[in-house]
Amino acid sequence: MVSRRHFLWLASAASALPAMRVFAQRGGRGAPAGRVPPSIASLASMKDRATPIGNDERRARIERARALMTENKLDAIVLAGGTSLVYFTGIRWGGGERLFAVVLPAKGDPFCVCPAFEQDRAREQLALGPLATTDVRTWQEDESPFERVAQGVKDRGLSSGRVGIEETTKFVFADSIASAAPALTITSATPVTAGCRMIKDSHEIALMRLACQVTLKAYEAVYRALTPGMTQDQVSALIDAAYARLGFPGFASVQVGAYTALPHGSIQPQTIREGTIIMIDDGCTVEGYQSDITRTFVLGKATDKMKKVFDIVYRAQAATLKAARPGVALNLLDSAARTVITDAGYGPGFKYFSHRVGHGMGMDGHEWPYLVKNNMFGWTKALTLQPGMVFSDEPGIYIRGEFGVRLEDDMHITASGAELFTPQSRSIEDPFGAA
């Protein structure tokens, strides 16, 4: 899924492909070190530190999903592409107008619905995952895949009942399944999918911790290579090169000067100058798991106002971390950060701190749950922090026409409190400490 920030980055980067972007696209590691700055050339791959999710882990996830189906009075869920499909089955399947779906019943065997001409590809992926012997029901181009879903559910004794549809599934798919099986009640699978995915186990935590470490290494290497006169596209090329050497796919949006006051930036051409504020945001993917980190800094001397705003945002980020512990209502973390910012004169409400303090993270950069008041959209109202949840912690102050400061690290809820995967940035003029 392409985030808004990644979309802005893609739109901006499309206008310029400098030599270092070509270097990054070609893999980077085999090219002469002189083609990139020393701080990036010195990076080494960290890929050997990542262990893929295994089939036993996916089988345990399916069993957890079945328990949550029973708890939420669902008889089956439908997974039609996206990260939830990968999470439970290991199958990676792009979107399109043709339905490909895996149906997981609360009781009985799963089955797959697949375009007939894609059957070999589907079986190839199924053979690598926890559903190697799954029944595959194919449909020709002039047939209805939704009738295949309806029949498969009926064959498992579910002529009527409640079937949950994964939340990112196209409406036309959910609506067509409902039309093909009018005796079924079609509803949301989010209590099951989010109910599983929002609690990370130790393996998932390790992958996300590594993703954060990789991102911070890339950011530091790029920071040490920056010079006045660079454009945001040239900085993006450096980031590409850094991630290529570290061994993981990643990207970042780069905003300069007044454009840092726009939380998700701008595609307008921007050039780094001595003393201007710079914001780098986003992350990388490690075995399907995401990081999301923001660093805001200047090259050279910051103004007193920049230093003051940075300090307020730093204290707000620390307040969020301090407030985080199991059993706490999610909105209280947003309140902790917002109180610091408002009390410092940058309020009320969302006037300067214009977004929530954080979002859930995992296989998607933004996923359930969210750290803000009134965020649950009805599927649960009583959710509190639980060990294993992971969030961004990203307060910000945005002064239109001047500059913005956001500090973002990723936060893991532990049994007794919370921890950041990466150290807080302590200085706007020296964000990574002495070299």
Coordinates of C-alpha atoms in Angstrom, one line a residue:
M1 CA 0.0 0.0 0.0
V2 CA 1.4 3.4 -1.0
S3 CA 1.3 5.9 1.9
R4 CA 0.5 9.6 1.2
R5 CA 4.0 10.5 2.1
H6 CA 5.4 7.9 -0.3
F7 CA 3.1 9.1 -3.0
L8 CA 4.4 12.7 -2.6
W9 CA 8.0 11.4 -2.7
L10 CA 7.3 9.4 -5.9
A11 CA 5.7 12.4 -7.6
S12 CA 8.7 14.6 -6.7
A13 CA 11.3 12.1 -7.5
A14 CA 9.8 11.4 -10.9
S15 CA 11.1 14.7 -12.2
A16 CA 14.8 13.9 -11.6
L17 CA 16.9 10.7 -11.8
P18 CA 20.4 11.8 -10.9
A19 CA 23.4 9.4 -11.1
M20 CA 23.1 8.2 -7.6
R21 CA 19.4 7.2 -8.2
V22 CA 20.6 5.0 -11.0
F23 CA 23.3 3.6 -8.7
A24 CA 20.6 2.8 -6.1
Q25 CA 18.3 1.1 -8.6
R26 CA 21.2 -1.1 -9.8
G27 CA 21.7 -2.4 -6.3
G28 CA 24.6 -0.2 -5.2
R29 CA 26.8 -2.7 -3.4
G30 CA 28.9 -3.7 -6.5
A31 CA 29.6 -0.1 -7.6
P32 CA 32.9 1.6 -6.8
A33 CA 32.8 3.4 -3.4
G34 CA 33.8 6.6 -5.0
R35 CA 30.4 7.0 -6.7
V36 CA 28.7 7.7 -3.4
P37 CA 29.8 9.8 -0.3
P38 CA 32.0 8.0 2.2
S39 CA 29.4 7.9 4.9
I40 CA 27.1 5.8 2.5
A41 CA 29.9 3.8 0.9
S42 CA 30.9 2.6 4.4
L43 CA 27.5 1.0 5.1
A44 CA 27.3 -2.8 5.2
S45 CA 24.4 -5.0 4.6
M46 CA 22.3 -6.0 7.6
K47 CA 20.2 -8.5 5.7
D48 CA 21.6 -11.5 7.5
R49 CA 20.1 -10.3 10.7
A50 CA 16.5 -10.8 9.5
T51 CA 14.8 -14.1 9.9
P52 CA 11.6 -14.7 7.8
I53 CA 8.3 -15.5 9.4
G54 CA 7.8 -19.3 9.3
N55 CA 4.8 -21.5 8.5
D56 CA 4.4 -22.7 12.1
E57 CA 4.0 -19.0 13.1
R58 CA 1.3 -18.5 10.3
R59 CA -0.6 -21.6 11.5
A60 CA -0.6 -20.2 15.0
R61 CA -2.0 -17.0 13.6
I62 CA -4.8 -18.9 11.8
E63 CA -5.7 -20.6 15.0
R64 CA -5.8 -17.3 16.8
A65 CA -8.0 -15.9 14.1
R66 CA -10.4 -18.8 14.5
A67 CA -10.6 -18.2 18.3
L68 CA -11.4 -14.5 17.5
M69 CA -14.1 -15.6 15.0
T70 CA -15.8 -17.6 17.6
E71 CA -15.5 -14.7 20.1
N72 CA -17.0 -12.2 17.6
K73 CA -19.7 -14.6 16.3
L74 CA -18.1 -14.9 12.8
D75 CA -18.3 -18.1 10.8
A76 CA -15.6 -17.3 8.3
I77 CA -13.4 -14.4 7.0
V78 CA -12.5 -13.6 3.5
L79 CA -8.9 -12.4 2.7
A80 CA -8.6 -10.9 -0.8
G81 CA -5.1 -9.6 -1.2
G82 CA -3.0 -7.2 0.8
T83 CA -1.0 -7.6 4.0
S84 CA -3.6 -9.5 5.9
L85 CA -3.4 -12.2 3.3
V86 CA 0.4 -12.3 3.6
Y87 CA 0.1 -12.3 7.4
F88 CA -2.0 -15.4 7.6
T89 CA -0.9 -17.3 4.5
G90 CA 2.3 -16.0 3.1
I91 CA 0.7 -15.4 -0.3
R92 CA 1.5 -12.1 -2.0
W93 CA -1.1 -11.2 -4.6
G94 CA -1.5 -7.9 -6.3
G95 CA -4.8 -6.1 -6.7
G96 CA -6.9 -6.0 -9.8
E97 CA -10.4 -6.5 -11.1
R98 CA -10.3 -10.3 -10.8
L99 CA -11.1 -11.8 -7.4
F100 CA -8.4 -13.9 -5.7
A101 CA -9.3 -14.8 -2.2
V102 CA -8.6 -17.2 0.7
V103 CA -11.6 -18.0 2.9
L104 CA -10.8 -19.1 6.4
P105 CA -13.8 -20.7 8.2
A106 CA -14.0 -20.8 12.0
K107 CA -14.4 -24.5 11.7
G108 CA -13.4 -26.7 8.7
D109 CA -10.8 -26.4 6.0
P110 CA -9.9 -23.1 4.3
F111 CA -10.3 -22.8 0.5
C112 CA -9.0 -20.5 -2.2
V113 CA -10.9 -18.9 -5.1
C114 CA -8.7 -18.1 -8.0
P115 CA -8.9 -17.1 -11.7
A116 CA -8.4 -20.3 -13.7
F117 CA -5.4 -19.0 -15.7
E118 CA -3.7 -18.1 -12.4
Q119 CA -4.1 -21.6 -10.8
D120 CA -0.4 -22.6 -11.3
R121 CA 0.8 -19.4 -9.7
A122 CA -1.6 -19.7 -6.8
R123 CA -0.6 -23.3 -6.1
E124 CA 3.0 -22.4 -6.3
Q125 CA 2.5 -19.9 -3.5
L126 CA 0.2 -22.1 -1.5
A127 CA 2.8 -24.9 -1.5
L128 CA 5.3 -22.6 0.2
G129 CA 2.9 -21.6 3.1
P130 CA 0.8 -23.1 5.8
L131 CA -2.1 -23.9 3.4
A132 CA -0.2 -26.3 1.0
T133 CA -3.1 -28.7 0.6
T134 CA -5.9 -26.1 0.4
D135 CA -8.8 -26.6 -2.0
V136 CA -8.5 -24.3 -5.0
R137 CA -11.7 -23.3 -6.7
T138 CA -11.1 -21.8 -10.1
W139 CA -13.3 -19.6 -12.3
Q140 CA -13.1 -18.8 -16.0
E141 CA -13.4 -15.3 -17.3
D142 CA -17.1 -15.7 -18.2
E143 CA -17.9 -17.1 -14.7
S144 CA -18.6 -15.6 -11.3
P145 CA -15.9 -15.9 -8.7
F146 CA -18.4 -14.8 -6.1
E147 CA -20.5 -17.8 -6.7
R148 CA -17.4 -19.9 -6.1
V149 CA -17.1 -18.2 -2.7
A150 CA -20.8 -18.8 -1.9
Q151 CA -20.6 -22.4 -2.9
G152 CA -17.4 -23.0 -0.9
V153 CA -18.9 -21.6 2.2
K154 CA -22.1 -23.6 1.6
D155 CA -20.0 -26.8 1.3
R156 CA -18.7 -26.1 4.7
G157 CA -22.2 -26.1 6.2
L158 CA -22.5 -22.3 6.2
S159 CA -25.6 -21.7 4.0
S160 CA -26.4 -18.9 6.5
G161 CA -24.2 -17.2 9.1
R162 CA -21.9 -14.3 9.4
V163 CA -18.9 -13.8 7.1
G164 CA -16.3 -11.1 7.7
I165 CA -14.6 -9.3 4.8
E166 CA -11.1 -8.0 5.3
E167 CA -11.3 -4.2 5.5
T168 CA -9.2 -3.3 2.5
T169 CA -11.2 -5.5 0.2
K170 CA -12.8 -3.7 -2.7
F171 CA -16.5 -2.9 -2.1
V172 CA -17.4 -4.5 -5.4
F173 CA -16.0 -7.8 -4.2
A174 CA -17.8 -7.6 -0.8
D175 CA -21.1 -6.5 -2.4
S176 CA -20.9 -9.2 -5.1
I177 CA -20.3 -11.9 -2.5
A178 CA -23.4 -10.7 -0.6
S179 CA -25.4 -10.9 -3.8
A180 CA -24.2 -14.4 -4.6
A181 CA -25.0 -15.6 -1.0
P182 CA -28.1 -13.6 0.2
A183 CA -28.6 -15.9 3.2
L184 CA -25.2 -14.8 4.6
T185 CA -24.7 -11.7 6.7
I186 CA -21.7 -9.9 5.3
T187 CA -19.8 -7.8 7.9
S188 CA -16.3 -6.6 8.8
A189 CA -13.5 -9.0 9.6
T190 CA -11.5 -6.2 11.4
P191 CA -12.1 -7.6 14.9
V192 CA -10.3 -10.7 13.7
T193 CA -7.6 -9.3 11.4
A194 CA -6.8 -6.3 13.6
G195 CA -7.3 -8.4 16.7
C196 CA -4.5 -10.7 15.6
R197 CA -2.2 -8.2 13.9
M198 CA -2.2 -5.4 16.5
I199 CA -0.4 -7.7 19.1
K200 CA 3.1 -8.5 17.9
D201 CA 5.1 -11.5 19.1
S202 CA 8.8 -11.5 19.9
H203 CA 9.8 -12.3 16.3
E204 CA 7.7 -9.5 14.8
I205 CA 9.2 -7.1 17.4
A206 CA 12.7 -8.1 16.4
L207 CA 12.0 -7.5 12.8
M208 CA 10.5 -4.0 13.5
R209 CA 13.4 -3.2 15.8
L210 CA 15.8 -4.1 13.0
A211 CA 13.9 -2.0 10.5
C212 CA 14.2 1.0 12.8
Q213 CA 17.9 0.4 13.2
V214 CA 18.4 0.2 9.5
T215 CA 16.4 3.4 8.9
L216 CA 18.4 5.3 11.5
K217 CA 21.7 4.1 10.0
A218 CA 20.5 5.3 6.5
Y219 CA 19.4 8.7 7.9
E220 CA 22.7 9.2 9.7
A221 CA 24.8 8.3 6.6
V222 CA 22.7 10.6 4.5
Y223 CA 22.9 13.5 7.1
R224 CA 26.7 13.3 7.0
A225 CA 26.7 13.5 3.2
L226 CA 24.4 16.5 2.9
T227 CA 25.8 19.8 1.5
P228 CA 24.1 23.1 0.8
G229 CA 22.8 23.3 -2.7
M230 CA 21.4 19.8 -2.8
T231 CA 17.8 19.4 -3.9
Q232 CA 15.3 17.1 -2.2
D233 CA 15.5 14.7 -5.2
Q234 CA 19.3 14.4 -4.7
V235 CA 18.8 13.7 -1.0
S236 CA 16.2 11.0 -1.9
A237 CA 18.8 9.5 -4.2
L238 CA 21.3 9.3 -1.3
I239 CA 18.6 7.6 0.8
D240 CA 18.1 5.1 -2.0
A241 CA 21.8 4.4 -2.1
A242 CA 22.0 4.0 1.7
Y243 CA 19.1 1.5 1.8
A244 CA 20.6 -0.5 -1.1
R245 CA 23.9 -0.9 0.8
L246 CA 22.0 -1.9 4.0
G247 CA 20.1 -4.6 2.1
F248 CA 16.5 -3.5 2.5
P249 CA 13.9 -1.6 0.4
G250 CA 13.1 1.8 1.8
F251 CA 12.2 5.4 0.9
A252 CA 11.8 8.8 2.5
S253 CA 10.2 12.1 1.9
V254 CA 12.5 15.1 2.2
Q255 CA 11.2 18.6 3.0
V256 CA 13.1 21.8 3.3
G257 CA 12.5 25.2 4.9
A258 CA 8.9 26.4 4.9
Y259 CA 7.7 23.1 3.4
T260 CA 8.5 21.3 6.7
A261 CA 5.4 23.1 8.0
L262 CA 3.3 20.8 5.9
P263 CA 3.1 17.5 7.8
H264 CA 3.2 15.4 4.7
G265 CA 5.2 17.8 2.7
S266 CA 5.1 19.2 -0.8
I267 CA 6.2 18.2 -4.3
Q268 CA 7.5 21.7 -5.0
P269 CA 11.2 21.9 -5.9
Q270 CA 13.3 22.6 -2.8
T271 CA 17.0 23.3 -2.2
I272 CA 19.0 22.9 1.1
R273 CA 20.6 26.1 2.3
E274 CA 22.9 26.7 5.3
G275 CA 20.7 27.2 8.4
T276 CA 17.4 26.0 6.8
I277 CA 15.4 23.4 8.5
I278 CA 15.2 19.9 6.9
M279 CA 12.7 17.1 7.6
I280 CA 13.3 13.4 6.5
D281 CA 10.4 11.0 7.1
D282 CA 9.3 7.4 6.4
G283 CA 11.2 4.1 6.7
C284 CA 12.0 0.6 5.3
T285 CA 10.7 -2.9 5.1
V286 CA 12.3 -5.9 6.8
E287 CA 10.7 -9.3 6.0
G288 CA 7.4 -7.5 5.5
Y289 CA 7.6 -5.3 8.7
Q290 CA 7.8 -1.5 8.6
S291 CA 9.7 1.3 10.3
D292 CA 8.6 4.9 10.3
I293 CA 11.0 7.5 11.6
T294 CA 11.3 11.3 11.2
R295 CA 14.3 13.4 11.9
T296 CA 14.2 17.3 11.8
F297 CA 17.5 19.2 11.8
V298 CA 19.5 22.1 10.2
L299 CA 22.9 22.2 8.6
G300 CA 24.8 24.8 10.5
K301 CA 23.2 27.1 13.1
A302 CA 19.5 26.9 14.0
T303 CA 17.6 30.0 15.1
D304 CA 16.6 30.3 18.7
K305 CA 13.0 29.8 17.7
M306 CA 13.9 26.6 15.9
K307 CA 15.7 25.3 19.0
K308 CA 12.8 26.2 21.3
V309 CA 10.2 24.4 19.1
F310 CA 12.5 21.4 18.8
D311 CA 12.8 21.2 22.6
I312 CA 9.0 21.4 23.0
V313 CA 8.5 18.6 20.5
Y314 CA 11.2 16.5 22.2
R315 CA 9.5 16.9 25.5
A316 CA 6.1 16.0 24.0
Q317 CA 7.6 12.8 22.5
A318 CA 9.1 11.9 25.9
A319 CA 5.7 12.6 27.6
T320 CA 4.0 10.1 25.2
L321 CA 6.6 7.5 26.0
K322 CA 6.2 8.1 29.8
A323 CA 2.4 7.8 29.6
A324 CA 2.5 4.5 27.7
R325 CA 1.9 1.3 29.7
P326 CA -0.6 -1.6 29.5
G327 CA -4.2 -0.7 30.4
V328 CA -3.9 2.9 29.5
A329 CA -6.6 4.3 27.1
L330 CA -5.1 5.1 23.7
N331 CA -6.3 8.7 23.6
L332 CA -4.4 9.5 26.8
L333 CA -1.1 9.2 24.9
D334 CA -2.2 11.9 22.4
S335 CA -3.4 14.0 25.4
A336 CA 0.0 13.7 27.1
A337 CA 1.9 15.1 24.0
R338 CA -0.8 17.7 23.2
T339 CA -0.7 19.1 26.7
V340 CA 3.0 19.7 26.5
I341 CA 2.7 21.5 23.2
T342 CA -0.4 23.5 24.2
D343 CA 1.1 24.6 27.5
A344 CA 4.1 25.8 25.6
G345 CA 1.9 28.2 23.6
Y346 CA 1.3 26.1 20.5
G347 CA -2.5 25.4 20.9
P348 CA -5.3 25.0 21.2
G349 CA -6.2 21.6 20.0
F350 CA -4.9 20.8 16.5
K351 CA -3.9 24.4 15.5
Y352 CA -0.1 23.7 15.4
F353 CA 0.0 20.0 16.3
S354 CA -2.3 19.2 13.5
H355 CA -2.3 15.3 13.6
R356 CA -2.6 12.5 16.1
V357 CA 0.5 11.6 18.1
G358 CA 0.7 8.1 16.6
H359 CA -0.5 5.2 14.6
G360 CA -0.3 1.4 15.0
M361 CA 2.5 -0.2 13.0
G362 CA 3.4 -3.7 11.7
M363 CA 3.2 -5.0 8.1
D364 CA 1.5 -1.7 7.1
G365 CA 3.1 1.6 8.0
H366 CA -0.3 2.7 9.3
E367 CA -2.5 0.1 10.9
W368 CA -4.8 -0.5 13.9
P369 CA -4.9 0.9 16.5
Y370 CA -4.4 4.7 16.6
L371 CA -3.4 7.0 19.3
V372 CA -6.1 9.7 19.3
K373 CA -9.5 10.3 20.7
N374 CA -12.5 8.8 18.9
N375 CA -10.4 6.7 16.6
M376 CA -11.9 3.2 16.6
F377 CA -14.7 3.7 14.0
G378 CA -17.1 1.4 15.9
W379 CA -15.4 -1.9 15.8
T380 CA -14.3 -1.6 19.4
K381 CA -14.7 1.2 22.0
A382 CA -12.9 -0.3 25.0
L383 CA -9.4 -0.8 23.6
T384 CA -6.5 0.0 25.8
L385 CA -2.7 -0.5 25.4
Q386 CA -1.6 -4.1 25.5
P387 CA 1.9 -5.6 25.6
G388 CA 3.1 -6.3 22.0
M389 CA 1.4 -3.3 20.4
V390 CA 3.7 -1.0 18.4
F391 CA 3.1 2.6 17.5
S392 CA 4.8 5.6 16.1
D393 CA 5.4 8.4 18.6
E394 CA 5.5 11.5 16.5
P395 CA 4.4 14.8 17.9
G396 CA 5.0 17.9 15.8
I397 CA 4.6 21.7 15.7
Y398 CA 3.9 23.2 12.3
I399 CA 4.2 27.0 11.8
R400 CA 2.8 27.9 8.4
G401 CA 5.1 30.0 6.3
E402 CA 8.1 29.4 8.6
F403 CA 9.0 25.8 9.5
G404 CA 7.8 22.6 11.1
V405 CA 9.4 20.2 13.6
R406 CA 8.4 16.5 13.9
L407 CA 10.3 13.9 15.9
E408 CA 9.2 10.3 15.2
D409 CA 10.4 7.0 16.7
D410 CA 8.6 3.7 16.9
M411 CA 7.4 2.6 20.3
H412 CA 6.8 -0.9 21.7
I413 CA 4.4 -1.5 24.6
T414 CA 6.1 -3.8 27.1
A415 CA 4.7 -5.7 30.1
S416 CA 5.5 -2.7 32.4
G417 CA 5.7 0.3 30.2
A418 CA 7.1 1.2 26.8
E419 CA 10.3 1.5 24.9
L420 CA 11.5 3.3 21.7
F421 CA 13.3 1.1 19.2
T422 CA 15.7 4.0 18.5
P423 CA 17.1 6.8 20.7
Q424 CA 15.4 10.1 20.6
S425 CA 17.0 12.9 18.6
R426 CA 18.4 15.3 21.2
S427 CA 19.6 18.2 19.1
I428 CA 18.4 20.1 16.0
E429 CA 22.0 20.9 15.1
D430 CA 23.5 17.5 15.8
P431 CA 20.7 14.9 15.5
F432 CA 23.0 11.8 15.5
G433 CA 25.8 12.9 17.9
A434 CA 29.5 13.3 17.0
A435 CA 30.7 11.1 14.2

